[in-house]
């Protein structure tokens, strides 16, 4: 069994999905995953479809070097954003897998929320590129591992009203209250 970095609070009301050694850029996938964390399953799927069609962007918050600015990032109160289509398609596939896992466990797929999603670096692939004067440089790629946890929303239960206890006053406080009302008559 594969170990996840976090376990669900209620295992019977949650489902998992994981991808290992995915051939997508780590940084793009990190930012895309961060954008969908906390969304419901349907909202996340719609958002990633919009990213693939370049209708909405993925805001880049951590890896911002040389990232262009776009007005679509104003939705997230950011200025920098991109449209990592390959990462979006990979995450869509993982969400589809998590949805089928949820259906297998008889969970309500309309009520699932992404509570945990983690992207971590995988082992880099080695290639080499040939440079001038007979030199050779490394030409690495940066794949990643992705794990996600979806949980059903708990129905909110209202807190019952407590009976208020009688407030106790000191003699001094009672005397002050009597003065405010109109004296001792």
Coordinates of N, CA and C in Angstrom, one line a residue:
X1 N 0.8 -1.2 0.0 CA 0.0 0.0 0.0 C 0.9 1.2 0.0
X2 N 0.4 2.3 -0.7 CA 1.2 3.5 -0.8 C 0.9 4.4 0.3
X3 N 1.9 5.1 0.9 CA 1.7 5.9 2.0 C 1.4 7.3 1.5
X4 N 0.3 7.9 2.1 CA 0.0 9.3 1.8 C 0.6 10.2 2.9
X5 N 0.8 11.4 2.6 CA 1.4 12.3 3.6 C 0.4 12.7 4.7
X6 N -0.9 12.6 4.4 CA -1.9 12.9 5.3 C -3.1 11.9 5.2
X7 N -3.7 11.6 6.3 CA -4.9 10.7 6.3 C -6.1 11.5 6.5
X8 N -7.2 11.0 6.0 CA -8.5 11.7 6.2 C -9.0 11.6 7.7
X9 N -9.8 12.6 8.1 CA -10.3 12.5 9.5 C -11.3 11.3 9.6
X10 N -12.1 11.2 8.5 CA -13.1 10.1 8.5 C -12.9 9.3 7.2
X11 N -12.3 8.2 7.3 CA -11.9 7.4 6.1 C -13.0 6.9 5.3
X12 N -14.2 6.7 6.0 CA -15.4 6.2 5.2 C -16.0 7.3 4.4
X13 N -15.8 8.5 4.7 CA -16.4 9.6 4.0 C -15.4 10.3 3.0
X14 N -14.3 9.7 2.7 CA -13.3 10.3 1.8 C -12.8 9.3 0.8
X15 N -12.1 9.9 -0.2 CA -11.5 9.1 -1.3 C -10.1 9.7 -1.6
X16 N -9.3 8.9 -2.2 CA -7.9 9.3 -2.5 C -7.6 9.0 -4.0
X17 N -6.6 9.7 -4.5 CA -6.0 9.4 -5.8 C -4.6 9.9 -5.8
X18 N -3.7 9.1 -6.6 CA -2.3 9.4 -6.6 C -1.7 9.2 -7.9
X19 N -0.8 10.0 -8.3 CA 0.0 9.8 -9.6 C 1.4 9.9 -9.3
X20 N 2.2 8.9 -9.8 CA 3.6 8.8 -9.4 C 4.4 8.9 -10.7
X21 N 5.5 9.7 -10.6 CA 6.4 9.9 -11.8 C 5.7 10.4 -13.0
X22 N 4.9 11.5 -12.8 CA 4.1 12.0 -13.9 C 5.1 12.9 -14.8
X23 N 5.0 12.7 -16.1 CA 5.9 13.5 -17.0 C 5.3 14.9 -17.3
X24 N 5.2 15.7 -16.2 CA 4.8 17.1 -16.4 C 5.7 17.9 -15.5
X25 N 5.8 19.2 -15.8 CA 6.7 20.0 -15.1 C 6.2 20.2 -13.6
X26 N 7.1 20.1 -12.7 CA 6.8 20.1 -11.3 C 6.2 21.5 -10.9
X27 N 6.8 22.6 -11.4 CA 6.4 23.9 -11.0 C 5.0 24.3 -11.5
X28 N 4.8 23.9 -12.7 CA 3.4 24.2 -13.3 C 2.3 23.4 -12.6
X29 N 2.7 22.2 -12.3 CA 1.7 21.3 -11.6 C 1.5 21.8 -10.2
X30 N 2.5 22.2 -9.5 CA 2.4 22.8 -8.1 C 1.4 23.9 -8.1
X31 N 1.6 24.9 -9.0 CA 0.7 26.1 -9.1 C -0.7 25.7 -9.4
X32 N -0.9 24.8 -10.3 CA -2.2 24.4 -10.7 C -2.9 23.7 -9.6
X33 N -2.2 22.8 -8.9 CA -2.8 22.1 -7.7 C -3.2 23.1 -6.6
X34 N -2.3 24.1 -6.4 CA -2.6 25.1 -5.4 C -3.9 25.9 -5.7
X35 N -4.1 26.1 -7.0 CA -5.3 26.8 -7.4 C -6.6 26.1 -7.2
X36 N -6.5 24.7 -7.3 CA -7.8 24.0 -7.1 C -8.0 23.4 -5.7
X37 N -7.0 23.6 -4.8 CA -7.2 23.1 -3.4 C -8.4 23.9 -2.7
X38 N -9.2 23.1 -2.1 CA -10.4 23.7 -1.4 C -11.6 23.8 -2.2
X39 N -11.5 23.6 -3.6 CA -12.6 23.6 -4.4 C -13.4 22.3 -4.3
X40 N -14.7 22.4 -4.7 CA -15.5 21.2 -4.8 C -15.0 20.4 -6.1
X41 N -15.4 19.2 -6.2 CA -15.0 18.3 -7.3 C -15.4 18.9 -8.6
X42 N -16.7 19.3 -8.7 CA -17.3 19.8 -10.0 C -16.7 21.2 -10.3
X43 N -16.5 22.0 -9.3 CA -15.9 23.3 -9.6 C -14.5 23.2 -10.1
X44 N -13.7 22.3 -9.5 CA -12.3 22.1 -9.9 C -12.3 21.5 -11.4
X45 N -13.1 20.6 -11.7 CA -13.2 20.1 -13.1 C -13.5 21.1 -14.1
X46 N -14.5 22.0 -13.8 CA -14.9 23.1 -14.7 C -13.7 24.1 -14.8
X47 N -13.1 24.4 -13.7 CA -12.0 25.3 -13.7 C -10.8 24.8 -14.6
X48 N -10.5 23.5 -14.5 CA -9.4 23.0 -15.2 C -9.7 22.9 -16.7
X49 N -11.0 22.6 -17.0 CA -11.5 22.7 -18.4 C -11.3 24.1 -19.0
X50 N -11.6 25.1 -18.2 CA -11.5 26.5 -18.7 C -10.0 26.8 -18.9
X51 N -9.1 26.3 -18.0 CA -7.7 26.5 -18.2 C -7.2 25.9 -19.5
X52 N -7.7 24.7 -19.8 CA -7.3 24.0 -21.1 C -7.8 24.8 -22.3
X53 N -8.9 25.5 -22.2 CA -9.4 26.3 -23.3 C -8.9 27.8 -23.2
X54 N -8.1 28.1 -22.2 CA -7.5 29.4 -22.0 C -8.5 30.5 -21.7
X55 N -9.6 30.1 -21.0 CA -10.6 31.1 -20.6 C -10.3 31.6 -19.3
X56 N -9.6 30.8 -18.4 CA -9.2 31.3 -17.1 C -7.8 30.8 -16.9
X57 N -7.0 31.6 -16.1 CA -5.6 31.3 -16.0 C -5.3 30.7 -14.6
X58 N -4.1 30.1 -14.5 CA -3.7 29.6 -13.2 C -2.7 30.7 -12.6
X59 N -3.0 31.2 -11.4 CA -2.2 32.2 -10.8 C -0.9 31.6 -10.3
X60 N 0.2 32.2 -10.7 CA 1.5 31.7 -10.2 C 1.9 32.6 -9.0
X61 N 2.0 31.9 -7.8 CA 2.2 32.6 -6.5 C 3.7 32.4 -6.0
X62 N 4.2 31.2 -6.2 CA 5.5 30.9 -5.7 C 6.6 31.0 -6.7
X63 N 6.4 30.3 -7.9 CA 7.4 30.3 -8.9 C 7.1 31.3 -9.9
X64 N 7.5 32.6 -9.6 CA 7.0 33.7 -10.4 C 8.1 34.3 -11.3
X65 N 9.2 33.7 -11.4 CA 10.3 34.2 -12.3 C 9.9 34.1 -13.7
X66 N 10.0 35.3 -14.4 CA 9.7 35.3 -15.9 C 8.3 34.9 -16.3
X67 N 7.4 35.0 -15.4 CA 6.0 34.7 -15.7 C 5.3 36.0 -16.1
X68 N 4.7 35.9 -17.3 CA 4.0 37.0 -17.9 C 2.8 37.4 -17.1
X69 N 2.3 38.7 -17.3 CA 1.1 39.2 -16.6 C -0.1 39.0 -17.5
X70 N -1.2 38.8 -16.9 CA -2.5 38.6 -17.6 C -3.6 39.2 -16.8
X71 N -4.6 39.8 -17.5 CA -5.7 40.3 -16.7 C -6.6 39.2 -16.1
X72 N -6.5 38.0 -16.6 CA -7.3 36.9 -16.1 C -6.9 36.6 -14.6
X73 N -5.7 37.0 -14.2 CA -5.2 36.7 -12.9 C -5.8 37.6 -11.8
X74 N -6.5 38.6 -12.3 CA -7.2 39.5 -11.3 C -8.2 38.8 -10.5
X75 N -8.8 37.7 -11.0 CA -9.8 36.9 -10.4 C -9.2 36.4 -9.0
X76 N -7.9 36.2 -9.0 CA -7.2 35.7 -7.7 C -6.5 36.7 -7.0
X77 N -6.7 38.0 -7.4 CA -5.9 39.2 -6.8 C -4.4 39.0 -7.0
X78 N -4.1 38.5 -8.2 CA -2.7 38.4 -8.6 C -2.5 39.1 -10.0
X79 N -1.3 39.2 -10.4 CA -1.1 39.8 -11.8 C -0.4 38.8 -12.7
X80 N 0.3 37.8 -12.2 CA 1.0 36.8 -13.0 C 0.2 35.5 -13.1
X81 N 0.1 35.0 -14.3 CA -0.6 33.7 -14.5 C -0.3 33.1 -15.8
X82 N -0.5 31.8 -15.9 CA -0.3 31.1 -17.2 C -1.4 30.1 -17.4
X83 N -1.3 29.3 -18.5 CA -2.3 28.3 -18.8 C -1.5 26.9 -19.0
X84 N -1.1 26.3 -17.9 CA -0.4 25.0 -18.1 C -1.4 23.9 -18.5
X85 N -1.6 23.7 -19.8 CA -2.6 22.7 -20.3 C -2.2 21.3 -19.9
X86 N -1.0 20.9 -20.0 CA -0.6 19.5 -19.7 C -0.8 19.2 -18.3
X87 N -0.4 20.1 -17.4 CA -0.7 19.9 -15.9 C -2.2 19.8 -15.6
X88 N -2.9 20.7 -16.3 CA -4.4 20.7 -16.1 C -5.0 19.4 -16.5
X89 N -4.6 18.8 -17.6 CA -5.1 17.6 -18.1 C -4.7 16.4 -17.2
X90 N -3.5 16.4 -16.7 CA -3.1 15.4 -15.7 C -3.9 15.4 -14.5
X91 N -4.1 16.6 -13.9 CA -4.9 16.8 -12.7 C -6.4 16.4 -13.0
X92 N -6.9 16.7 -14.2 CA -8.3 16.3 -14.5 C -8.4 14.8 -14.5
X93 N -7.4 14.1 -15.0 CA -7.4 12.6 -15.0 C -7.4 12.1 -13.6
X94 N -6.6 12.7 -12.7 CA -6.5 12.3 -11.3 C -7.9 12.5 -10.6
X95 N -8.5 13.7 -10.9 CA -9.8 14.0 -10.3 C -10.9 12.9 -10.8
X96 N -10.8 12.5 -12.1 CA -11.7 11.5 -12.6 C -11.5 10.2 -11.9
X97 N -10.2 9.9 -11.6 CA -9.9 8.7 -10.9 C -10.4 8.7 -9.4
X98 N -10.3 9.9 -8.8 CA -10.8 10.0 -7.4 C -12.3 9.9 -7.4
X99 N -12.9 10.4 -8.5 CA -14.4 10.4 -8.5 C -14.9 8.9 -8.7
X100 N -14.2 8.1 -9.5 CA -14.6 6.7 -9.6 C -14.3 6.0 -8.3
X101 N -13.2 6.3 -7.6 CA -13.0 5.7 -6.3 C -14.1 6.1 -5.3
X102 N -14.6 7.3 -5.4 CA -15.7 7.7 -4.5 C -17.0 7.0 -4.8
X103 N -17.3 6.8 -6.1 CA -18.5 6.0 -6.5 C -18.4 4.6 -6.1
X104 N -17.2 4.0 -6.1 CA -17.0 2.7 -5.6 C -17.3 2.6 -4.1
X105 N -17.0 3.7 -3.4 CA -17.2 3.7 -1.9 C -18.7 4.2 -1.6
X106 N -19.5 4.4 -2.6 CA -20.9 4.9 -2.5 C -20.9 6.2 -1.8
X107 N -20.0 7.1 -2.2 CA -20.0 8.5 -1.7 C -20.8 9.4 -2.7
X108 N -21.3 10.5 -2.2 CA -22.0 11.5 -3.0 C -20.9 12.4 -3.7
X109 N -20.7 12.2 -5.0 CA -19.7 12.9 -5.8 C -20.0 14.4 -5.9
X110 N -21.3 14.8 -5.8 CA -21.6 16.2 -5.9 C -21.2 17.0 -4.7
X111 N -20.9 16.2 -3.6 CA -20.6 16.9 -2.3 C -19.2 16.7 -1.9
X112 N -18.3 16.4 -2.8 CA -16.9 16.2 -2.5 C -16.1 17.5 -2.6
X113 N -15.1 17.6 -1.7 CA -14.2 18.8 -1.7 C -12.8 18.3 -1.6
X114 N -11.9 19.0 -2.3 CA -10.5 18.7 -2.3 C -9.9 19.3 -1.0
X115 N -9.7 18.4 0.0 CA -9.1 18.9 1.3 C -7.6 18.9 1.3
X116 N -7.0 18.0 0.5 CA -5.6 17.9 0.5 C -5.1 17.6 -0.9
X117 N -4.1 18.4 -1.3 CA -3.5 18.0 -2.6 C -2.0 18.4 -2.5
X118 N -1.1 17.5 -2.8 CA 0.3 17.7 -2.7 C 1.0 17.3 -3.9
X119 N 1.9 18.2 -4.3 CA 2.8 17.9 -5.5 C 4.2 17.9 -5.0
X120 N 4.9 16.8 -5.2 CA 6.3 16.8 -4.8 C 7.2 16.4 -6.0
X121 N 8.5 16.7 -5.9 CA 9.4 16.4 -7.0 C 9.7 15.0 -7.1
X122 N 9.8 14.4 -8.3 CA 10.2 13.0 -8.5 C 11.6 13.0 -9.0
X123 N 12.2 11.9 -9.2 CA 13.6 11.8 -9.6 C 13.7 12.3 -11.1
X124 N 14.7 13.1 -11.3 CA 14.8 13.8 -12.6 C 15.4 12.8 -13.6
X125 N 14.9 13.0 -14.8 CA 15.4 12.1 -16.0 C 16.6 12.8 -16.5
X126 N 17.6 11.9 -16.9 CA 18.9 12.4 -17.4 C 18.9 12.3 -18.9
X127 N 19.2 13.4 -19.6 CA 19.6 13.4 -21.0 C 20.8 14.3 -21.1
X128 N 21.4 14.5 -22.3 CA 22.5 15.4 -22.4 C 22.4 16.1 -23.7
X129 N 23.0 17.3 -23.7 CA 23.0 18.2 -24.8 C 24.4 18.5 -25.2
X130 N 24.7 18.6 -26.4 CA 26.1 18.8 -26.9 C 26.3 20.3 -27.2
X131 N 27.4 20.8 -26.6 CA 27.7 22.2 -26.7 C 28.9 22.4 -27.6
X132 N 29.3 23.7 -27.8 CA 30.4 24.1 -28.6 C 31.7 23.5 -28.0
X133 N 32.7 23.3 -28.9 CA 34.1 22.9 -28.5 C 34.1 21.5 -27.8
X134 N 33.2 20.6 -28.2 CA 33.2 19.3 -27.7 C 32.7 19.0 -26.3
X135 N 32.0 20.0 -25.7 CA 31.6 19.9 -24.3 C 30.2 19.3 -24.3
X136 N 29.8 18.7 -23.2 CA 28.5 18.1 -23.0 C 27.9 18.6 -21.7
X137 N 26.6 19.0 -21.7 CA 25.9 19.5 -20.5 C 24.7 18.6 -20.2
X138 N 24.3 18.7 -19.0 CA 23.1 17.9 -18.6 C 21.9 18.5 -19.2
X139 N 20.9 17.7 -19.4 CA 19.6 18.2 -20.0 C 18.5 17.4 -19.3
X140 N 18.2 17.9 -18.0 CA 17.3 17.1 -17.1 C 15.9 17.5 -17.3
X141 N 15.0 16.6 -17.0 CA 13.6 17.0 -16.9 C 13.1 16.9 -15.4
X142 N 12.0 17.5 -15.1 CA 11.5 17.6 -13.7 C 10.1 17.0 -13.5
X143 N 10.0 15.7 -13.5 CA 8.7 15.1 -13.2 C 8.2 15.3 -11.8
X144 N 7.0 14.8 -11.5 CA 6.5 15.1 -10.1 C 5.5 13.9 -9.7
X145 N 5.3 13.9 -8.4 CA 4.3 13.0 -7.8 C 3.2 13.9 -7.3
X146 N 1.9 13.4 -7.5 CA 0.8 14.1 -7.0 C -0.1 13.2 -6.2
X147 N -0.6 13.7 -5.0 CA -1.5 12.9 -4.2 C -2.6 13.9 -3.8
X148 N -3.8 13.4 -3.8 CA -5.0 14.2 -3.4 C -6.0 13.4 -2.5
X149 N -6.7 14.2 -1.7 CA -7.6 13.6 -0.8 C -8.9 14.4 -0.9
X150 N -10.0 13.7 -1.2 CA -11.3 14.4 -1.3 C -12.2 13.9 -0.2
X151 N -12.9 14.8 0.5 CA -13.8 14.5 1.6 C -15.2 15.0 1.3
X152 N -16.2 14.3 1.8 CA -17.6 14.8 1.8 C -17.7 15.8 2.8
X153 N -18.5 16.9 2.5 CA -18.7 17.9 3.4 C -19.7 17.4 4.5
X154 N -19.3 17.8 5.7 CA -20.2 17.4 6.8 C -21.4 18.3 6.9
X155 N -22.6 17.8 7.2 CA -23.7 18.7 7.4 C -23.5 19.5 8.7
X156 N -23.7 20.8 8.6 CA -23.5 21.6 9.8 C -24.7 21.4 10.7
X157 N -24.4 21.3 12.0 CA -25.4 21.1 13.0 C -25.3 22.3 13.9
X158 N -26.5 22.9 14.1 CA -26.6 24.1 14.9 C -26.4 23.8 16.4
X159 N -25.6 24.7 17.1 CA -25.4 24.5 18.5 C -26.6 24.8 19.3
X160 N -27.0 23.9 20.2 CA -28.2 24.2 21.0 C -28.0 25.4 21.9
X161 N -29.0 26.2 22.1 CA -28.9 27.4 23.0 C -28.8 26.9 24.4
X162 N -27.8 27.5 25.1 CA -27.7 27.1 26.6 C -28.5 28.0 27.4
X163 N -29.0 27.5 28.5 CA -29.7 28.3 29.5 C -28.7 29.3 30.1
X164 N -29.0 30.5 30.2 CA -28.1 31.5 30.8 C -28.2 31.4 32.3
X165 N -27.1 31.4 32.9 CA -27.1 31.3 34.4 C -27.3 32.7 34.9
X166 N -27.9 32.8 36.1 CA -28.2 34.1 36.7 C -26.9 34.7 37.1
X167 N -26.7 36.0 36.7 CA -25.5 36.7 36.9 C -25.4 37.1 38.4
X168 N -24.3 36.9 39.0 CA -24.1 37.3 40.4 C -23.4 38.6 40.4
X169 N -24.0 39.5 41.2 CA -23.4 40.8 41.4 C -22.9 41.0 42.9
X170 N -21.9 41.8 43.0 CA -21.4 42.2 44.4 C -22.3 43.2 45.0
X171 N -22.2 43.5 46.3 CA -23.0 44.5 46.9 C -22.8 45.9 46.3
X172 N -21.5 46.1 45.9 CA -21.2 47.4 45.4 C -21.9 47.6 44.0
X173 N -21.8 46.5 43.2 CA -22.5 46.6 41.8 C -24.0 46.8 42.0
X174 N -24.6 46.1 43.0 CA -26.1 46.3 43.2 C -26.4 47.7 43.6
X175 N -25.5 48.3 44.5 CA -25.8 49.7 44.9 C -25.7 50.6 43.8
X176 N -24.7 50.4 42.9 CA -24.5 51.3 41.7 C -25.8 51.2 40.8
X177 N -26.3 50.0 40.6 CA -27.5 49.8 39.8 C -28.7 50.5 40.4
X178 N -28.8 50.4 41.7 CA -30.0 51.1 42.3 C -29.9 52.6 42.1
X179 N -28.7 53.1 42.2 CA -28.5 54.6 42.0 C -28.9 55.0 40.6
X180 N -28.6 54.2 39.6 CA -28.9 54.5 38.2 C -30.4 54.5 38.0
X181 N -31.1 53.6 38.6 CA -32.6 53.5 38.4 C -33.3 54.7 39.1
X182 N -32.8 55.1 40.2 CA -33.5 56.3 40.8 C -33.4 56.3 42.3
X183 N -32.5 55.6 42.8 CA -32.3 55.7 44.3 C -33.0 54.6 45.0
X184 N -33.0 54.7 46.4 CA -33.5 53.7 47.3 C -34.8 54.2 47.9
X185 N -35.9 54.0 47.2 CA -37.2 54.5 47.8 C -38.2 53.4 47.9

